[in-house]
Short mmCIF file of C-alpha atoms in Angstrom, two decimals:
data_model
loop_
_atom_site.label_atom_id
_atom_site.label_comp_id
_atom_site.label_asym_id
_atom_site.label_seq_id
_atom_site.Cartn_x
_atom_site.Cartn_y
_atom_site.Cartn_z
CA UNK N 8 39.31 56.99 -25.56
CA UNK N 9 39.47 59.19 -28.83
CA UNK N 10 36.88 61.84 -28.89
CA UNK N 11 35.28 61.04 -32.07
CA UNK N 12 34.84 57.65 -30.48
CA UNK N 13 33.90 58.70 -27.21
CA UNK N 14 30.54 60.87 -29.19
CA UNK N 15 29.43 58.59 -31.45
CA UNK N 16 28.75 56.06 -28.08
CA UNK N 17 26.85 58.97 -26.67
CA UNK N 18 24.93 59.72 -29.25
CA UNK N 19 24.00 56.27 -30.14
CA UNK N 20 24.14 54.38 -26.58
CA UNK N 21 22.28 57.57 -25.48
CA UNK N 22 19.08 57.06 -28.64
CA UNK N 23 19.14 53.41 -28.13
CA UNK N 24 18.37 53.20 -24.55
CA UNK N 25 16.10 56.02 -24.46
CA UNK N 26 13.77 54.03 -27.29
CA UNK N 27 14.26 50.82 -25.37
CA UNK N 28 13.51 52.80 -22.07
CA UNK N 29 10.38 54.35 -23.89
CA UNK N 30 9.23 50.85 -24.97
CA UNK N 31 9.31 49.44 -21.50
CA UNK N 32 7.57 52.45 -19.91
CA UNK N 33 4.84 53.06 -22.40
CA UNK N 34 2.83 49.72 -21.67
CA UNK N 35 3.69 50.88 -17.96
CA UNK N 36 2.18 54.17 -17.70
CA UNK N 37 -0.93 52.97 -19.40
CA UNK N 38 -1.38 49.94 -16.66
CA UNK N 39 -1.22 53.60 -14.04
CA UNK N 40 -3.24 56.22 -15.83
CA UNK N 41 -5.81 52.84 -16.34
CA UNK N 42 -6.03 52.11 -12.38
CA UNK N 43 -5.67 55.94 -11.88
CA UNK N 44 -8.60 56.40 -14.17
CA UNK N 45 -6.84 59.17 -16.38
CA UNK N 46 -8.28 57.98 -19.36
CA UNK N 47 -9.42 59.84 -22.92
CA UNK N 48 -13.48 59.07 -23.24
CA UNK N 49 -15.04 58.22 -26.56
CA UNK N 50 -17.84 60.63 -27.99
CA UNK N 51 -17.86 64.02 -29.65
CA UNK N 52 -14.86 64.80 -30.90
CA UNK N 53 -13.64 62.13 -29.94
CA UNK N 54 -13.88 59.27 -32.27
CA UNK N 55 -11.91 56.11 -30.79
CA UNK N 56 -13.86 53.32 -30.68
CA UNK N 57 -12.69 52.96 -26.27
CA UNK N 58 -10.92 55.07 -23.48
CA UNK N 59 -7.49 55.15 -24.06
CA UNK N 60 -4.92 56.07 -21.35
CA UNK N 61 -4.52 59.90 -21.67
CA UNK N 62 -0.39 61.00 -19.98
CA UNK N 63 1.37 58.35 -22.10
CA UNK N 64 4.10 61.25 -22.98
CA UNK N 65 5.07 60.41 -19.30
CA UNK N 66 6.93 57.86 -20.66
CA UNK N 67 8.63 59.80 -22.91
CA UNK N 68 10.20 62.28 -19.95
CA UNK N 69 10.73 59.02 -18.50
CA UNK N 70 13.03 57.46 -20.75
CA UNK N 71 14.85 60.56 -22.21
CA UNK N 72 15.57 61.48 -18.14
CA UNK N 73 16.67 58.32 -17.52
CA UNK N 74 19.06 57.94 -20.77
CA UNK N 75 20.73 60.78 -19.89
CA UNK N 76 21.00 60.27 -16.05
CA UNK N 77 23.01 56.96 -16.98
CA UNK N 78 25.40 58.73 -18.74
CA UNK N 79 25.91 61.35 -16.50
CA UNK N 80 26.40 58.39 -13.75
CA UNK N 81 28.84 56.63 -16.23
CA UNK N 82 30.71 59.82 -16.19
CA UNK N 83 30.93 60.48 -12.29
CA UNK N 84 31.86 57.12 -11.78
CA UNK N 85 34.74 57.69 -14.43
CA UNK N 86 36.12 60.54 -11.90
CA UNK N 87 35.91 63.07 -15.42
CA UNK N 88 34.33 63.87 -18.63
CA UNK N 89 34.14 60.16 -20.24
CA UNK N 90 31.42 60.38 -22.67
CA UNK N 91 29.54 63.99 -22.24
CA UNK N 92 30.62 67.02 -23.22
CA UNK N 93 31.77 69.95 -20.45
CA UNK N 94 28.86 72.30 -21.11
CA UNK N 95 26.35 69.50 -19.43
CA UNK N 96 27.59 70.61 -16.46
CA UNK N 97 25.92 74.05 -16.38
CA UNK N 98 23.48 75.44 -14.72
CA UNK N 99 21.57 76.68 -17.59
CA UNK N 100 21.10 72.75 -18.30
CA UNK N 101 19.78 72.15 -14.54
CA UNK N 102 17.17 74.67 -14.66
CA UNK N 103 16.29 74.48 -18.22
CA UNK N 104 15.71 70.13 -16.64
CA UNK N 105 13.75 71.92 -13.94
CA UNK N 106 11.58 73.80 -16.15
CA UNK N 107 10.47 70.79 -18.63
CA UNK N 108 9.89 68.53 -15.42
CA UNK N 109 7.74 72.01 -14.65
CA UNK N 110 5.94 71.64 -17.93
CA UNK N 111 5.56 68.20 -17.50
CA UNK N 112 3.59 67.86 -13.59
CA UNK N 113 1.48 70.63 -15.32
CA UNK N 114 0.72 68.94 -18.29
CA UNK N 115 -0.28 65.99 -15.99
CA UNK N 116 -2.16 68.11 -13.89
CA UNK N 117 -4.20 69.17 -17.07
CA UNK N 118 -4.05 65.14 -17.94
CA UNK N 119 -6.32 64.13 -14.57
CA UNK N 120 -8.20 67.41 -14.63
CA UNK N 121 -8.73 68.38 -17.79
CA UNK N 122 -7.76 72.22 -16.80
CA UNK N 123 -9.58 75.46 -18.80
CA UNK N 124 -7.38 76.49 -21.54
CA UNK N 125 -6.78 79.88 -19.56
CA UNK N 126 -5.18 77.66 -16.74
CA UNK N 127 -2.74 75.55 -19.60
CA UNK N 128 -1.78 78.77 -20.63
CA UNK N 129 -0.74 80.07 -17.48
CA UNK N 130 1.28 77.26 -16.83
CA UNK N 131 3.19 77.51 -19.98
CA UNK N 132 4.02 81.07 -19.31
CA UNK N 133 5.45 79.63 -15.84
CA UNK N 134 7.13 77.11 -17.39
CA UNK N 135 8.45 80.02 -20.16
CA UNK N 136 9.56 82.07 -17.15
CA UNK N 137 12.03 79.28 -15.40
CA UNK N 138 13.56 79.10 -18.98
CA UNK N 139 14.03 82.78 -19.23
CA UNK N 140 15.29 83.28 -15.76
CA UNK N 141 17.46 80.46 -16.49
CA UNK N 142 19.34 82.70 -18.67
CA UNK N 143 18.12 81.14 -22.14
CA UNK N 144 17.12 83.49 -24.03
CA UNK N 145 16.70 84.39 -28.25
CA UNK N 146 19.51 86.96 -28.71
CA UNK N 147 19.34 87.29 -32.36
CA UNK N 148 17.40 86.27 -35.61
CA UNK N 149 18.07 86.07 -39.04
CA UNK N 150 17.79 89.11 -41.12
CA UNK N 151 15.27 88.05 -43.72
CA UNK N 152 16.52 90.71 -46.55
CA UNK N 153 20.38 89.86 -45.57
CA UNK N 154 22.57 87.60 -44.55
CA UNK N 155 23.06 89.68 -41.50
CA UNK N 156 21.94 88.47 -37.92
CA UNK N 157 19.45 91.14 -36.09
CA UNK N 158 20.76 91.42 -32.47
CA UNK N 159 17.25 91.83 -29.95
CA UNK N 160 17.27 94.60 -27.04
CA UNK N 161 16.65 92.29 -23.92
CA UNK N 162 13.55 93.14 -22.83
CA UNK N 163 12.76 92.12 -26.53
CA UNK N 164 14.61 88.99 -25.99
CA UNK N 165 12.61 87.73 -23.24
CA UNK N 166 9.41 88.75 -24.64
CA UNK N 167 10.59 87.13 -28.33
CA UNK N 168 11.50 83.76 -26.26
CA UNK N 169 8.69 83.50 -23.78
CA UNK N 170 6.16 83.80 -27.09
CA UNK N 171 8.39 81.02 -29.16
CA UNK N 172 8.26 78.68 -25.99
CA UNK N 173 4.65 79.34 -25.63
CA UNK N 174 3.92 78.92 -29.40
CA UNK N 175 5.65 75.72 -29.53
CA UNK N 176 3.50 73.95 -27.00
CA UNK N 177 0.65 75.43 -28.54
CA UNK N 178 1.89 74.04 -32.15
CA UNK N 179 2.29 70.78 -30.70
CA UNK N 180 -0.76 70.41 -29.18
CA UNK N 181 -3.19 71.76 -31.65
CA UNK N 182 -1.53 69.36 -34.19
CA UNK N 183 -2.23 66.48 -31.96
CA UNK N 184 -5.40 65.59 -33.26
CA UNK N 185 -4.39 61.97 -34.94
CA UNK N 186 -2.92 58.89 -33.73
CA UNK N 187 0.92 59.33 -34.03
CA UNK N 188 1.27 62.61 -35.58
CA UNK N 189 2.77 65.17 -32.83
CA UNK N 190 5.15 62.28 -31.67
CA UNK N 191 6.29 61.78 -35.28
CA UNK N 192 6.40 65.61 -36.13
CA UNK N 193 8.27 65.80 -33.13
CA UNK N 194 10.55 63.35 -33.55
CA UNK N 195 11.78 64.40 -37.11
CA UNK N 196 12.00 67.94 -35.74
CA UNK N 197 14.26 66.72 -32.89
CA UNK N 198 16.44 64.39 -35.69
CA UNK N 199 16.51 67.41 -37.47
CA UNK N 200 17.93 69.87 -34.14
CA UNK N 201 20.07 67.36 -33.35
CA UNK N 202 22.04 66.81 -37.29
CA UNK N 203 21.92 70.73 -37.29
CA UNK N 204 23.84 70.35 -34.35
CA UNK N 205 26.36 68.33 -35.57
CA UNK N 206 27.97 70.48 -38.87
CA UNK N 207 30.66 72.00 -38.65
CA UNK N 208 29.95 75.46 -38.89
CA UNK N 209 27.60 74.97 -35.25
CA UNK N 210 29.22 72.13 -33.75
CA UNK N 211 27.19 71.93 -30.81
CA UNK N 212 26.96 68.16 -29.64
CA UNK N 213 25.25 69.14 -26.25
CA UNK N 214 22.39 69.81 -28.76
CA UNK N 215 23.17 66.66 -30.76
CA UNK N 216 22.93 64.76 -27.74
CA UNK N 217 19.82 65.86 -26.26
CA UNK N 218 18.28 66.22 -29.58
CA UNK N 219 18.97 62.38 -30.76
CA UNK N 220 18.07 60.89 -26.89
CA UNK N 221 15.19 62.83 -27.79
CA UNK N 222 14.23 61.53 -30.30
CA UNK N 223 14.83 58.02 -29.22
CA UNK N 224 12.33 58.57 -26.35
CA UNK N 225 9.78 59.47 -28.92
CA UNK N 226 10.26 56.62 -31.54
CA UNK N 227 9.93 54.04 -28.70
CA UNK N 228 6.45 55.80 -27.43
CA UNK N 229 5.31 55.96 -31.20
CA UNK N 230 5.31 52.24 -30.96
CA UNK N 231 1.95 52.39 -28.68
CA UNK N 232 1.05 55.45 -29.99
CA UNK N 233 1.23 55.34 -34.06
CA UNK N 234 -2.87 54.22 -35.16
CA UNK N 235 -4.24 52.36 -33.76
CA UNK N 236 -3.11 54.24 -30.51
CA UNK N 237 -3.07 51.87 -27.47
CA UNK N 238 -2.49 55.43 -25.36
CA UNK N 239 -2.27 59.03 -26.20
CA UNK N 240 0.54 61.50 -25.41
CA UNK N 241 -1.79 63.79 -23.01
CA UNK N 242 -0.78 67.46 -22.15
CA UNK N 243 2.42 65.42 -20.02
CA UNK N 244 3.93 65.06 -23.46
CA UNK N 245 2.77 67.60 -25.37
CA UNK N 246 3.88 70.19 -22.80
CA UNK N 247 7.54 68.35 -22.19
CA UNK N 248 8.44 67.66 -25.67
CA UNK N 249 7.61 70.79 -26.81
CA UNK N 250 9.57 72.91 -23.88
CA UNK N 251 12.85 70.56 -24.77
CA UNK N 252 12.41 71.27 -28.65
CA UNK N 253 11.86 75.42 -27.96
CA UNK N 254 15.18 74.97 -25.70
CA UNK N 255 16.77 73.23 -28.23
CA UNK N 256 16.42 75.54 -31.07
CA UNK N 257 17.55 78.25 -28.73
CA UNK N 258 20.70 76.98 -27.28
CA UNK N 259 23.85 78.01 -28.53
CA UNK N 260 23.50 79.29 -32.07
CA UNK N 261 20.09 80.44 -32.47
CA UNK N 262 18.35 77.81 -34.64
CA UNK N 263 15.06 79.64 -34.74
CA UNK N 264 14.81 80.02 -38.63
CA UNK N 265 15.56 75.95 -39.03
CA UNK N 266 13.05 75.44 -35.88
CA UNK N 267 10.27 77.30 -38.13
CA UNK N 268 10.98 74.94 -41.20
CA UNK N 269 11.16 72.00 -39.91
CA UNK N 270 7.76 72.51 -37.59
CA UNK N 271 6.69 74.69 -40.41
CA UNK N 272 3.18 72.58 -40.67
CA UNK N 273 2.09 72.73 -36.76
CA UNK N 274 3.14 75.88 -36.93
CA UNK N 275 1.57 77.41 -39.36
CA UNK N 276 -1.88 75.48 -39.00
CA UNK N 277 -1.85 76.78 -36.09
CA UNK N 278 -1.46 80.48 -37.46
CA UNK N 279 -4.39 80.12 -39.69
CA UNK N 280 -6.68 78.21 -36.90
CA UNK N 281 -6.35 80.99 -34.72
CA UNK N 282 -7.04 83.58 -37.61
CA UNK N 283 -10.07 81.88 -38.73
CA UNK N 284 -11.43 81.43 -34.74
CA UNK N 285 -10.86 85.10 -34.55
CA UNK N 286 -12.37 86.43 -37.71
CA UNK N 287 -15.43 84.34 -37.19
CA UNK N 288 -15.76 85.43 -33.61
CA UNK N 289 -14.93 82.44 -32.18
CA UNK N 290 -12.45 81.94 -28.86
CA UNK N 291 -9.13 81.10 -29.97
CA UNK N 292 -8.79 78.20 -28.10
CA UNK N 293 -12.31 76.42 -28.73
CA UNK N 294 -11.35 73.32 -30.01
CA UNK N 295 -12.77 72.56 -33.84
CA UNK N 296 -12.35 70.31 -36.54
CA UNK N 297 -10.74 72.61 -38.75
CA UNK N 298 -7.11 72.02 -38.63
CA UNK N 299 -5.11 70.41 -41.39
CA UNK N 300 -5.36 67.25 -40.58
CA UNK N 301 -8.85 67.28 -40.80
CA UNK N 302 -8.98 69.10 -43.97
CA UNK N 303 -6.72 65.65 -45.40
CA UNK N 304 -9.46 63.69 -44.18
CA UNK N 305 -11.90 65.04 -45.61
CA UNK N 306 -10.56 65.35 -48.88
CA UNK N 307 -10.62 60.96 -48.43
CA UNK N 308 -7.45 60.38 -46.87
CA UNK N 309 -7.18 57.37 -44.40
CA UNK N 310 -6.24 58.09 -40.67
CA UNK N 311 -2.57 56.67 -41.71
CA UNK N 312 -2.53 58.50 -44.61
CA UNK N 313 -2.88 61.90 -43.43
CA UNK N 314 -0.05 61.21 -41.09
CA UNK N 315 2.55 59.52 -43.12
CA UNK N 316 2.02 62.70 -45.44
CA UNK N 317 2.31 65.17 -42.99
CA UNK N 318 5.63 63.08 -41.87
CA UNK N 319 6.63 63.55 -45.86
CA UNK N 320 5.82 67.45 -45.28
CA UNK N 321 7.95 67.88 -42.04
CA UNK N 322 11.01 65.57 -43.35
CA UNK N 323 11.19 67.70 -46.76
CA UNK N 324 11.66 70.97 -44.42
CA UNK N 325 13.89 69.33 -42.61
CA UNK N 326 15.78 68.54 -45.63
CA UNK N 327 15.37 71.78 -46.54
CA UNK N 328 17.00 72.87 -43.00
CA UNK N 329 19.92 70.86 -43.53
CA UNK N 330 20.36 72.40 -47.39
CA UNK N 331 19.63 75.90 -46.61
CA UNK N 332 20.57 78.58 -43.98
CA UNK N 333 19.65 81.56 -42.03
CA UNK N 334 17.99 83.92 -44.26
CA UNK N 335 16.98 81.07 -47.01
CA UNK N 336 15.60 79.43 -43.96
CA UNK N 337 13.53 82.32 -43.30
CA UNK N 338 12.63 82.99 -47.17
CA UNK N 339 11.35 79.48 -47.38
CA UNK N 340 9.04 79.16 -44.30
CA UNK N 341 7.83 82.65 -45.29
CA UNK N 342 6.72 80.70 -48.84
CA UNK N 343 5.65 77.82 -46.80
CA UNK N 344 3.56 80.39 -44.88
CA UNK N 345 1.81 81.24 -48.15
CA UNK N 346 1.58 78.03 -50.27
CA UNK N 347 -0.12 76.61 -46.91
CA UNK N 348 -2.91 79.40 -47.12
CA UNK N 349 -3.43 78.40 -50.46
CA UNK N 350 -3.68 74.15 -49.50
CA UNK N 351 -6.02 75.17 -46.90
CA UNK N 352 -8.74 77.25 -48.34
CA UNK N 353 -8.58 74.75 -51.62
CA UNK N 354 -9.07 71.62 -48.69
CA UNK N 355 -11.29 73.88 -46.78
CA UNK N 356 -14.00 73.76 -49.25
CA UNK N 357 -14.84 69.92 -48.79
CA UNK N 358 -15.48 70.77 -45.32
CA UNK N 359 -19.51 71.58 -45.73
CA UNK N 360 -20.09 68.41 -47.87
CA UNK N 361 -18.15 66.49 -44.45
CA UNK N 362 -20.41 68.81 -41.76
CA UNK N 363 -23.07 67.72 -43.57
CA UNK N 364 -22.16 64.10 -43.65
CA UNK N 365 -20.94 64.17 -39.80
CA UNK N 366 -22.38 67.30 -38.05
CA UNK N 367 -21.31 65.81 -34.14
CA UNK N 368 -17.52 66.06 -35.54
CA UNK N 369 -17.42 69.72 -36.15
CA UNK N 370 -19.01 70.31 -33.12
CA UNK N 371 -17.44 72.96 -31.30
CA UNK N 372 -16.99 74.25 -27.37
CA UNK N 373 -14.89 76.39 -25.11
CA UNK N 374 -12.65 75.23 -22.82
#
């Protein structure tokens, strides 16, 4: 079978059955977490009208594990590499599995327990270890005053990767706050891995592959999950999804400079929300109602609103990813960086006139 052939029905066998697999097992693992009682309770912060099944990104791990398992079956039972590329076949891939299925029993750990934020944390530095040890490491980043790539001492290396796989969890889960918005943030970013992936001048379709099954897995839980959500993605999905995407802008090429565009809004609220909890003495993790999202409802938007244009935001960096490169990547998130600061403290100041409206929604407590 010709090559070119032989890719494209990976890469689109592999999305479609990962958003059909995600579509069966949504429904599923909300029957479970119902009868297992792991369910998110109205009141507080908390504004849905009913409890709503809490690990639904189970289903996610689910379906993207199980696309790719069926390929890697379709290839054994071929005798050789039918479909999937050679570098599958690492170790690096195995433990770097290990470590998001790591991320994941964690994540539902947190999911039924509803773990201290010191306790999340030291899981995702686990989790950040297995990847490390695994051998994946950030080796370089783009020189933001040249073309030039900056090559990190090792113990830099691990210390640089550990905080980007830590940060990226973090992103994902302080920005999942509305119905549908991590998923679909997360989905465009993995779209966005994945196309990076495929141009010529990286040509990486390991990355393609696990980027677009990616992907896949996510659309088909957005169907439960987009408002109004029939079942949330809990710290099971938050925790997996955002281990795969850190591994997936490190592989190969280092895509960290496209990673930071195209996640450029979690990551960058979640900058200035930690700034602001530490400058008014607050603990960085205390959950608030001061994150972006908010801010967009405040200012009127609708629940849907806010998160088709923070979908708008993340596909025009990742537009902006595919158009640019390495130190324009960098230049651009750096004036993200600042024309975000600006958005917030104008949206910030309809906040008051909201607490004032609403005072149980900006209620705020450690955890």
């Amino acid at each position: 079978m010709p090559a070119v052939s032989s890719t494209s029905i990976l890469l689109v066998g592999s999305t479609v059955l990962a958003f059909a697999l995600a579509a069966i097992a949504t429904p599923l693992v909300g029957f479970f977490a119902r009868r297992l009682g792991m369910l998110d309770m109205p009141g507080g912060r908390r504004r849905h009208p009913r409890p709503i099944p809490r690990p639904g990104g189970l289903a996610i791990a689910i379906a993207f594990g199980t696309a790719v398992f069926v390929f890697w079956l379709i290839d054994r039972l071929a005798g050789h590499p039918f479909l999937i590329p050679e570098e599958v076949r690492s170790s690096r891939f195995t433990l770097t599995a290990i470590a998001a299925l790591l991320g994941m029993a964690i994540g539902l750990l947190d999911d039924l327990l509803e773990l201290r934020a010191r306790w999340q944390f030291l899981g995702q530095v686990v989790v950040a270890a297995v990847i490390v040890i695994a051998g994946i490491h950030i080796d370089f980043v783009n020189d933001p005053l040249s073309d030039r790539l900056i090559e990190l001492s090792f113990p830099v290396a691990v210390a640089f990767t550990m905080l980007w796989i830590i940060g990226m969890n973090n992103a994902l889960n302080f920005i999942d706050g509305l119905d549908g918005l991590a998923a679909g943030v997360a989905a465009i970013a993995a779209l966005t891995l994945g196309g990076l992936a495929l141009l010529p001048q990286v040509s990486e379709p390991f990355v393609t592959w696990m980027g677009f099954t990616l992907a896949g897995a996510i659309a088909g839980f957005l169907l439960f999950n987009f408002h109004p959500a029939r079942l949330f993605m809990g710290s099971a999905g938050v925790v997996f999804v955002g281990t795969m995407l850190a591994v997936l802008s490190i592989f190969g090429t280092a895509k960290v400079a496209a990673a930071l565009l195209v996640l450029g809004v979690p990551i960058i609220d979640t900058f200035y929300v930690l700034v602001r909890r530490v400058l008014q003495g607050q603990p960085p993790f205390a959950p608030d109602r001061g994150h972006f999202h908010h801010r967009l409802l405040d200012v009127g938007l609708s629940h849907r609103q806010a998160v088709l244009l923070i979908y708008a935001l993340t596909l025009g960096f990742g537009t902006l990813a595919f158009l640019t490169s390495g130190r324009t990547q960098a230049l651009a998130f750096v004036g993200a960086v600042l024309l975000f600061g600006v958005a917030v403290v104008v949206l910030a100041q309809r906040a008051p006139k909201a607490e004032e409206l609403d005072p149980a929604l900006y209620a705020e407590k450690e955890v």
